């Protein structure tokens, strides 16, 4: 039994049992232990979904979706507006719960709760205009009238990772629900309580029964069954799994979005303000103990400031407080479990064995908690080392130097992945110019990840092997819809001669007419 001291104030076993009961899984089967990373104790168990639960969840979601799609958009907005307020009212409980089951520092737990509210607010404000029927330009203005509709796809599946277990399970499905879909969420088996709590808050906000199914379970066992049940699959997780799921989805000819891994790069230019860049990059490297898909794992520094930057960055890394407390004192989270801690350490050991210089860190911190790892800075990293190109997903960063910014851009872009990069300079105009030459879905200038992520009106996602599709912005909502065009024709047929005219004569008239019309502003 976990020592009483380590339970956060708002959580007890009875609360966790209520959450487990929210799972859409038949009783009597096996269960999944949930382990608190802060001390590796078992805090509770949730029922484990099997194939038959996945089928049941898909059918129940599909039934509930029919009436939800027919519910006026204003009522759907009202439910999600209440949810927005509930998330803010219950923020402390949500943050406590996330810290407990994911071993997080309070800051990244806080970030995901407020992110969920912010994403919801963005879509309840912008969604209705995006989903409304729109009049479209036609090639015969006045004779053809065209309308664009956005219908819900049906049932959306969402498979999510453990590192942001509340927001990635919940805020990604808010636009899907708003668009009139039902959702089946399969949270990561290590962190099911956060998704279940989000579902409970949505229930309390008035979401109709059955519309949101949560099925805790092991991805390798039921992930594939889920894809067979849904009309769209949203996946956030590793590139390896995402690639396999995208193939399965394409075989079924259903659409998918894949939010995958990164090996993110930062470019520090000679004119960077180190008072901003050092703490800013430390936040970008060590956020959630580096277990953040957007975290920086490579820093390219102009050779003129490389020594000063490196020395100050190392000093800053050593000064970071690392605690396992339910307060805002810690700058680092625990690693999620022992196998991940071992994988992070193996990356560092492999690099050091092959000649990398370890400037600080490089070992676990059992004095803080069994799964904590020190902030770690390496130099002299080369291609022979696994962490040079592979994602570490821990508090580990490699510093490289460059002479010319074109070289820095080439080195940053020399990666299979392209999720979220950053540029640090006092010349914002130049920073934006460099940013636009980087092969990454998002790039922050003088910020590591928060500015790009919180620009909810703009798309967020990865290039190359970092993903397919985007969350946020119009695309983050409309991807959960089927576009339909309805066109009404009057008087003469479209794309054909009027009655009585031959195609020969029609073609002779059409060519010069279209050339003329190209110069008129109203004709598209
Ligand atoms: P993972 O791919 O192992 O697991 C993610 C989810 O997929 C879990 O729910 C898991 O149960 C499920 N899963 C695992 N194997 C499966 C299978 N064969 N079929 C179906 N589902 C399966 O990822 P992880 O290692 O736990 O998470 C970390 C990774 O996620 C990192 O690479 C990180 O960069 C990435 N990530 C990306 C984003 C983003 O927005 N781009 C956000 C967070 C995390």
Coordinates of N, CA, C and O in Angstrom, one line a residue, residues 179-321:
X179 N -18.6 18.2 -33.8 CA -19.1 18.0 -35.2 C -20.2 17.0 -35.3 O -20.7 16.7 -36.4
X180 N -20.6 16.3 -34.2 CA -21.7 15.4 -34.2 C -21.3 13.9 -34.2 O -22.1 13.1 -34.5
X181 N -20.1 13.7 -33.9 CA -19.6 12.3 -33.9 C -19.7 11.7 -32.5 O -19.8 12.4 -31.5
X182 N -19.7 10.3 -32.4 CA -19.5 9.6 -31.2 C -18.0 9.3 -31.1 O -17.3 9.3 -32.2
X183 N -17.5 8.9 -29.9 CA -16.0 8.7 -29.8 C -15.8 7.4 -28.9 O -16.5 7.3 -27.9
X184 N -14.8 6.6 -29.3 CA -14.3 5.5 -28.5 C -12.9 5.9 -28.2 O -12.1 5.9 -29.1
X185 N -12.5 6.1 -26.9 CA -11.2 6.4 -26.5 C -10.5 5.1 -25.9 O -11.1 4.5 -25.0
X186 N -9.3 4.8 -26.4 CA -8.5 3.8 -25.8 C -7.3 4.5 -25.2 O -6.3 4.8 -25.9
X187 N -7.3 4.8 -23.9 CA -6.2 5.5 -23.3 C -5.0 4.5 -23.1 O -5.2 3.3 -23.1
X188 N -3.8 5.0 -22.9 CA -2.7 4.2 -22.6 C -3.0 3.4 -21.4 O -3.5 3.9 -20.4
X189 N -2.6 2.1 -21.4 CA -2.9 1.2 -20.2 C -2.2 1.7 -18.9 O -2.7 1.4 -17.8
X190 N -1.2 2.6 -19.0 CA -0.5 3.0 -17.8 C -1.2 4.2 -17.2 O -1.0 4.4 -16.0
X191 N -2.0 4.9 -17.9 CA -2.7 6.1 -17.4 C -4.1 6.2 -17.8 O -4.5 7.2 -18.4
X192 N -5.0 5.3 -17.4 CA -6.4 5.3 -17.8 C -7.3 6.3 -17.0 O -8.3 6.7 -17.5
X193 N -6.8 6.6 -15.8 CA -7.7 7.4 -14.9 C -8.0 8.8 -15.4 O -9.1 9.3 -15.3
X194 N -7.0 9.4 -16.1 CA -7.2 10.8 -16.5 C -8.3 10.9 -17.6 O -9.2 11.8 -17.6
X195 N -8.2 9.9 -18.5 CA -9.3 9.9 -19.6 C -10.6 9.6 -19.0 O -11.6 10.2 -19.4
X196 N -10.7 8.7 -18.0 CA -12.0 8.4 -17.4 C -12.5 9.6 -16.6 O -13.7 9.9 -16.6
X197 N -11.6 10.4 -16.0 CA -12.1 11.6 -15.3 C -12.6 12.6 -16.3 O -13.7 13.2 -16.1
X198 N -11.9 12.8 -17.4 CA -12.4 13.7 -18.5 C -13.8 13.2 -19.0 O -14.7 14.1 -19.2
X199 N -14.0 11.9 -19.1 CA -15.3 11.4 -19.6 C -16.4 11.7 -18.5 O -17.5 12.1 -18.8
X200 N -16.0 11.6 -17.2 CA -17.0 11.9 -16.2 C -17.4 13.3 -16.2 O -18.6 13.6 -16.0
X201 N -16.4 14.2 -16.4 CA -16.8 15.6 -16.5 C -17.7 15.9 -17.7 O -18.6 16.7 -17.6
X202 N -17.4 15.2 -18.8 CA -18.3 15.4 -20.0 C -19.7 14.9 -19.7 O -20.7 15.5 -20.1
X203 N -19.8 13.7 -19.0 CA -21.1 13.2 -18.6 C -21.8 14.3 -17.7 O -23.0 14.6 -18.0
X204 N -21.1 14.8 -16.8 CA -21.7 15.8 -15.9 C -22.2 17.1 -16.7 O -23.2 17.7 -16.3
X205 N -21.4 17.4 -17.7 CA -21.8 18.5 -18.5 C -23.0 18.2 -19.4 O -23.6 19.2 -20.0
X206 N -23.5 17.0 -19.5 CA -24.7 16.7 -20.2 C -24.5 15.9 -21.5 O -25.4 15.8 -22.3
X207 N -23.3 15.3 -21.7 CA -23.1 14.5 -22.9 C -24.0 13.3 -22.8 O -24.1 12.6 -21.8
X208 N -24.8 13.0 -23.9 CA -25.7 11.9 -23.8 C -25.0 10.6 -23.6 O -23.8 10.4 -24.0
X209 N -25.7 9.7 -22.9 CA -25.1 8.4 -22.5 C -24.7 7.6 -23.8 O -25.4 7.6 -24.8
X210 N -23.6 6.9 -23.7 CA -23.2 6.1 -24.8 C -22.3 6.8 -25.8 O -21.6 6.1 -26.6
X211 N -22.4 8.1 -25.8 CA -21.7 8.8 -26.9 C -20.2 8.8 -26.8 O -19.5 8.8 -27.8
X212 N -19.7 8.7 -25.5 CA -18.2 8.6 -25.3 C -17.9 7.3 -24.6 O -18.3 7.2 -23.4
X213 N -17.3 6.4 -25.3 CA -16.9 5.1 -24.7 C -15.5 5.2 -24.4 O -14.6 5.6 -25.2
X214 N -15.1 4.8 -23.2 CA -13.7 4.7 -22.8 C -13.3 3.2 -22.5 O -14.0 2.6 -21.6
X215 N -12.4 2.7 -23.2 CA -12.0 1.3 -23.1 C -10.5 1.1 -22.7 O -9.7 1.0 -23.6
X216 N -10.2 1.1 -21.4 CA -8.8 0.9 -21.1 C -8.4 -0.5 -21.6 O -9.1 -1.4 -21.5
X217 N -7.2 -0.6 -22.1 CA -6.7 -1.9 -22.6 C -5.3 -1.7 -23.2 O -4.8 -0.6 -23.4
X218 N -4.8 -2.9 -23.5 CA -3.4 -2.9 -24.1 C -3.5 -2.7 -25.6 O -4.3 -3.4 -26.3
X219 N -2.8 -1.8 -26.1 CA -2.8 -1.4 -27.6 C -2.6 -2.6 -28.5 O -3.3 -2.8 -29.5
X220 N -1.6 -3.4 -28.2 CA -1.3 -4.6 -29.1 C -2.4 -5.6 -29.1 O -2.5 -6.3 -30.1
X221 N -3.2 -5.6 -28.0 CA -4.3 -6.6 -28.0 C -5.6 -6.1 -28.7 O -6.3 -6.8 -29.4
X222 N -5.9 -4.8 -28.5 CA -7.2 -4.4 -29.0 C -7.2 -3.2 -29.9 O -8.2 -2.8 -30.5
X223 N -6.0 -2.6 -30.2 CA -5.9 -1.5 -31.0 C -6.4 -1.7 -32.4 O -7.2 -1.0 -33.0
X224 N -6.1 -2.9 -32.9 CA -6.5 -3.3 -34.3 C -8.0 -3.5 -34.3 O -8.7 -3.1 -35.3
X225 N -8.6 -4.1 -33.3 CA -10.1 -4.3 -33.2 C -10.8 -2.9 -33.3 O -11.8 -2.8 -33.9
X226 N -10.2 -2.0 -32.6 CA -10.8 -0.7 -32.5 C -10.9 0.0 -33.9 O -11.9 0.5 -34.3
X227 N -9.8 -0.2 -34.7 CA -9.8 0.4 -36.0 C -11.0 -0.2 -36.9 O -11.6 0.5 -37.7
X228 N -11.2 -1.5 -36.7 CA -12.3 -2.2 -37.4 C -13.7 -1.6 -37.0 O -14.6 -1.9 -37.8
X229 N -13.8 -0.9 -35.9 CA -15.1 -0.5 -35.4 C -15.4 0.9 -35.8 O -16.6 1.4 -35.5
X230 N -14.4 1.7 -36.2 CA -14.7 3.2 -36.3 C -14.6 3.7 -37.7 O -14.2 3.0 -38.6
X231 N -15.0 5.0 -37.9 CA -15.0 5.6 -39.2 C -13.8 6.5 -39.4 O -13.7 7.1 -40.5
X232 N -13.1 6.8 -38.3 CA -11.9 7.7 -38.4 C -11.1 7.2 -37.2 O -11.6 7.0 -36.1
X233 N -9.7 7.2 -37.4 CA -8.9 6.8 -36.2 C -7.9 8.0 -36.0 O -7.2 8.4 -36.9
X234 N -8.0 8.5 -34.8 CA -7.0 9.6 -34.4 C -6.0 8.9 -33.5 O -6.4 8.2 -32.5
X235 N -4.7 9.0 -33.8 CA -3.7 8.3 -33.0 C -2.7 9.2 -32.5 O -2.2 10.1 -33.3
X236 N -2.3 9.2 -31.3 CA -1.1 9.9 -30.8 C -0.2 8.9 -30.1 O -0.6 8.2 -29.2
X237 N 1.0 8.8 -30.6 CA 2.0 7.9 -30.0 C 3.2 7.8 -30.8 O 3.6 8.7 -31.5
X238 N 3.8 6.6 -30.8 CA 5.1 6.4 -31.5 C 5.0 6.3 -33.0 O 3.9 5.8 -33.5
X239 N 6.0 6.7 -33.7 CA 6.0 6.6 -35.1 C 5.8 5.1 -35.6 O 5.1 4.8 -36.5
X240 N 6.5 4.2 -34.9 CA 6.4 2.8 -35.3 C 4.9 2.3 -35.3 O 4.5 1.7 -36.2
X241 N 4.2 2.5 -34.1 CA 2.8 2.1 -34.0 C 2.0 2.9 -35.0 O 1.1 2.3 -35.7
X242 N 2.2 4.2 -35.1 CA 1.4 5.0 -36.0 C 1.4 4.5 -37.4 O 0.4 4.5 -38.2
X243 N 2.6 4.1 -37.9 CA 2.8 3.7 -39.3 C 1.9 2.4 -39.5 O 1.2 2.3 -40.5
X244 N 1.9 1.5 -38.6 CA 1.1 0.3 -38.7 C -0.4 0.6 -38.7 O -1.1 0.0 -39.5
X245 N -0.8 1.5 -37.8 CA -2.2 1.8 -37.7 C -2.7 2.6 -39.0 O -3.8 2.3 -39.4
X246 N -1.8 3.4 -39.5 CA -2.2 4.2 -40.7 C -2.4 3.2 -41.9 O -3.3 3.4 -42.7
X247 N -1.6 2.2 -41.9 CA -1.8 1.2 -43.0 C -3.1 0.4 -42.8 O -3.8 0.2 -43.8
X248 N -3.4 0.1 -41.6 CA -4.7 -0.7 -41.4 C -5.9 0.2 -41.7 O -6.8 -0.2 -42.4
X249 N -5.8 1.5 -41.3 CA -6.9 2.4 -41.6 C -7.0 2.6 -43.1 O -8.1 2.6 -43.7
X250 N -5.9 2.7 -43.9 CA -6.0 2.9 -45.3 C -6.5 1.7 -46.0 O -7.3 1.8 -47.0
X251 N -6.3 0.5 -45.5 CA -6.9 -0.7 -46.0 C -8.4 -0.7 -45.9 O -9.1 -1.2 -46.8
X252 N -8.9 -0.1 -44.8 CA -10.3 0.0 -44.6 C -10.9 1.2 -45.3 O -12.1 1.5 -45.3
X253 N -10.0 2.0 -45.9 CA -10.4 3.3 -46.6 C -11.1 4.2 -45.6 O -12.1 4.9 -45.9
X254 N -10.6 4.2 -44.4 CA -11.1 5.3 -43.4 C -9.9 6.3 -43.2 O -8.8 5.9 -43.4
X255 N -10.3 7.5 -42.9 CA -9.3 8.5 -42.8 C -8.7 8.4 -41.4 O -9.3 7.8 -40.5
X256 N -7.5 9.0 -41.2 CA -6.8 8.9 -40.0 C -6.0 10.1 -39.8 O -5.6 10.8 -40.7
X257 N -5.7 10.4 -38.5 CA -4.6 11.4 -38.2 C -3.6 10.8 -37.3 O -4.0 10.1 -36.4
X258 N -2.4 11.1 -37.5 CA -1.3 10.4 -36.8 C -0.4 11.5 -36.2 O 0.3 12.2 -36.9
X259 N -0.4 11.6 -34.9 CA 0.5 12.6 -34.2 C 1.6 11.8 -33.6 O 1.4 11.1 -32.6
X260 N 2.8 11.8 -34.1 CA 3.8 10.9 -33.8 C 5.1 11.5 -33.2 O 5.0 12.6 -32.7
X261 N 6.2 10.8 -33.2 CA 7.3 11.2 -32.4 C 8.1 12.3 -33.1 O 7.9 12.7 -34.2
X262 N 9.2 12.8 -32.4 CA 10.0 13.8 -33.0 C 11.5 13.7 -32.5 O 11.7 12.9 -31.6
X263 N 12.4 14.3 -33.2 CA 13.7 14.5 -32.7 C 14.0 16.0 -32.9 O 14.7 16.4 -33.9
X264 N 13.4 16.8 -32.0 CA 13.3 18.2 -32.3 C 14.6 19.0 -32.1 O 15.4 18.7 -31.2
X265 N 14.8 20.0 -33.0 CA 16.0 20.7 -33.0 C 15.7 22.2 -32.7 O 14.7 22.8 -33.1
X266 N 16.7 22.8 -32.0 CA 16.7 24.2 -31.7 C 17.9 24.8 -32.3 O 19.0 24.2 -32.3
X267 N 17.8 26.0 -32.9 CA 18.9 26.7 -33.5 C 19.1 28.0 -32.6 O 18.2 28.8 -32.6
X268 N 20.3 28.1 -32.0 CA 20.6 29.3 -31.2 C 21.5 30.2 -32.0 O 22.7 29.8 -32.3
X269 N 21.0 31.4 -32.4 CA 21.9 32.3 -33.3 C 22.8 33.1 -32.4 O 22.5 33.3 -31.2
X270 N 23.8 33.7 -33.1 CA 24.8 34.4 -32.3 C 24.3 35.6 -31.5 O 24.8 36.0 -30.5
X271 N 23.2 36.2 -32.0 CA 22.6 37.4 -31.4 C 21.5 37.0 -30.3 O 20.8 37.9 -29.8
X272 N 21.4 35.7 -30.0 CA 20.3 35.3 -29.1 C 20.5 35.9 -27.7 O 21.7 36.1 -27.3
X273 N 19.4 36.3 -27.1 CA 19.5 36.8 -25.7 C 19.6 35.6 -24.8 O 18.5 34.9 -24.6
X274 N 20.7 35.3 -24.2 CA 20.9 34.1 -23.4 C 20.0 34.2 -22.1 O 19.7 33.1 -21.6
X275 N 19.7 35.4 -21.7 CA 18.8 35.5 -20.5 C 17.4 34.8 -20.8 O 16.7 34.4 -20.0
X276 N 17.1 34.9 -22.1 CA 15.8 34.3 -22.6 C 16.0 32.9 -23.0 O 15.3 31.9 -22.7
X277 N 17.1 32.7 -23.8 CA 17.3 31.3 -24.4 C 17.6 30.2 -23.4 O 17.2 29.1 -23.6
X278 N 18.4 30.5 -22.4 CA 18.8 29.5 -21.5 C 17.6 28.9 -20.7 O 17.3 27.7 -20.8
X279 N 16.8 29.8 -20.0 CA 15.7 29.2 -19.3 C 14.6 28.7 -20.3 O 13.9 27.7 -20.0
X280 N 14.5 29.4 -21.4 CA 13.5 29.0 -22.4 C 13.8 27.6 -23.0 O 12.9 26.7 -23.1
X281 N 15.1 27.3 -23.3 CA 15.5 26.0 -23.8 C 15.4 25.0 -22.7 O 15.1 23.8 -23.0
X282 N 15.8 25.4 -21.5 CA 15.7 24.4 -20.4 C 14.2 23.9 -20.2 O 13.9 22.7 -20.1
X283 N 13.3 24.8 -20.4 CA 11.9 24.5 -20.3 C 11.5 23.5 -21.5 O 10.9 22.5 -21.3
X284 N 12.1 23.9 -22.6 CA 11.7 23.1 -23.8 C 12.4 21.7 -23.8 O 11.9 20.7 -24.4
X285 N 13.5 21.6 -23.1 CA 14.2 20.3 -23.1 C 13.7 19.4 -22.0 O 13.4 18.2 -22.1
X286 N 13.4 20.0 -20.8 CA 13.1 19.2 -19.6 C 11.6 19.1 -19.3 O 11.3 18.5 -18.3
X287 N 10.8 19.8 -20.0 CA 9.3 19.8 -19.7 C 8.9 18.3 -19.6 O 9.2 17.5 -20.5
X288 N 8.2 18.0 -18.6 CA 7.7 16.7 -18.3 C 8.8 15.7 -18.3 O 8.7 14.5 -18.8
X289 N 10.0 16.1 -17.9 CA 11.2 15.2 -17.9 C 11.6 14.8 -19.3 O 12.1 13.7 -19.5
X290 N 11.3 15.7 -20.3 CA 11.6 15.4 -21.7 C 10.6 14.4 -22.3 O 10.7 14.1 -23.5
X291 N 9.6 14.0 -21.6 CA 8.6 13.0 -22.1 C 7.5 13.9 -22.8 O 6.3 13.8 -22.3
X292 N 7.9 14.7 -23.7 CA 7.0 15.6 -24.4 C 7.4 15.5 -25.9 O 8.5 15.7 -26.2
X293 N 6.4 15.1 -26.7 CA 6.7 15.0 -28.1 C 7.4 16.2 -28.7 O 8.1 16.1 -29.7
X294 N 7.0 17.4 -28.2 CA 7.5 18.6 -28.7 C 8.9 19.1 -28.1 O 9.5 20.1 -28.5
X295 N 9.4 18.3 -27.2 CA 10.6 18.7 -26.4 C 11.8 18.7 -27.4 O 11.9 17.9 -28.3
X296 N 12.8 19.6 -27.1 CA 14.0 19.7 -27.9 C 15.0 18.7 -27.4 O 15.3 18.6 -26.2
X297 N 15.6 17.9 -28.4 CA 16.6 17.0 -28.0 C 17.9 17.3 -28.7 O 18.9 16.7 -28.4
X298 N 17.9 18.3 -29.6 CA 19.2 18.7 -30.3 C 19.2 20.2 -30.2 O 18.2 20.9 -30.6
X299 N 20.4 20.8 -29.8 CA 20.6 22.2 -29.8 C 21.8 22.6 -30.7 O 22.9 22.1 -30.4
X300 N 21.6 23.4 -31.7 CA 22.7 23.8 -32.6 C 23.0 25.2 -32.3 O 22.1 26.1 -32.4
X301 N 24.2 25.5 -31.8 CA 24.6 26.8 -31.3 C 25.7 27.4 -32.2 O 26.7 26.7 -32.6
X302 N 25.6 28.7 -32.5 CA 26.6 29.4 -33.3 C 27.9 29.3 -32.6 O 28.0 29.5 -31.3
X303 N 29.0 29.0 -33.3 CA 30.3 28.7 -32.7 C 30.8 29.8 -31.8 O 31.5 29.7 -30.9
X304 N 30.4 31.1 -32.2 CA 30.9 32.3 -31.5 C 30.4 32.3 -30.0 O 31.0 32.9 -29.2
X305 N 29.2 31.7 -29.8 CA 28.7 31.8 -28.4 C 28.5 30.4 -27.8 O 28.0 30.2 -26.7
X306 N 29.1 29.4 -28.5 CA 28.9 28.0 -28.1 C 29.4 27.7 -26.7 O 28.7 27.1 -25.9
X307 N 30.6 28.2 -26.4 CA 31.2 27.9 -25.0 C 30.4 28.6 -23.9 O 30.1 27.9 -22.9
X308 N 30.0 29.9 -24.1 CA 29.3 30.6 -23.1 C 27.9 29.9 -22.9 O 27.4 29.6 -21.8
X309 N 27.2 29.6 -24.1 CA 25.9 29.0 -24.0 C 26.0 27.7 -23.3 O 25.2 27.4 -22.4
X310 N 27.0 26.8 -23.7 CA 27.0 25.5 -23.1 C 27.3 25.6 -21.6 O 26.6 24.9 -20.8
X311 N 28.2 26.4 -21.2 CA 28.5 26.5 -19.7 C 27.3 27.0 -19.0 O 26.9 26.4 -17.9
X312 N 26.6 28.0 -19.5 CA 25.4 28.5 -18.8 C 24.3 27.5 -18.8 O 23.5 27.4 -17.8
X313 N 24.1 26.8 -19.9 CA 23.0 25.8 -20.0 C 23.2 24.7 -19.0 O 22.3 24.2 -18.3
X314 N 24.5 24.3 -18.9 CA 24.8 23.2 -17.9 C 24.6 23.6 -16.5 O 24.0 22.9 -15.7
X315 N 25.0 24.9 -16.2 CA 24.8 25.4 -14.8 C 23.3 25.4 -14.5 O 22.9 25.1 -13.4
X316 N 22.6 25.9 -15.5 CA 21.1 26.0 -15.3 C 20.5 24.6 -15.1 O 19.6 24.5 -14.2
X317 N 20.9 23.7 -15.9 CA 20.4 22.3 -15.8 C 20.7 21.7 -14.4 O 19.8 21.1 -13.8
X318 N 21.9 22.0 -13.9 CA 22.2 21.5 -12.5 C 21.4 22.2 -11.4 O 21.2 21.6 -10.4
X319 N 20.9 23.4 -11.7 CA 20.2 24.1 -10.6 C 18.7 23.8 -10.6 O 18.0 24.3 -9.7
X320 N 18.2 23.0 -11.5 CA 16.8 22.7 -11.5 C 16.4 21.9 -10.3 O 17.0 20.9 -10.0
X321 N 15.3 22.3 -9.7 CA 14.8 21.5 -8.6 C 14.0 20.3 -9.0 O 13.2 20.4 -10.0

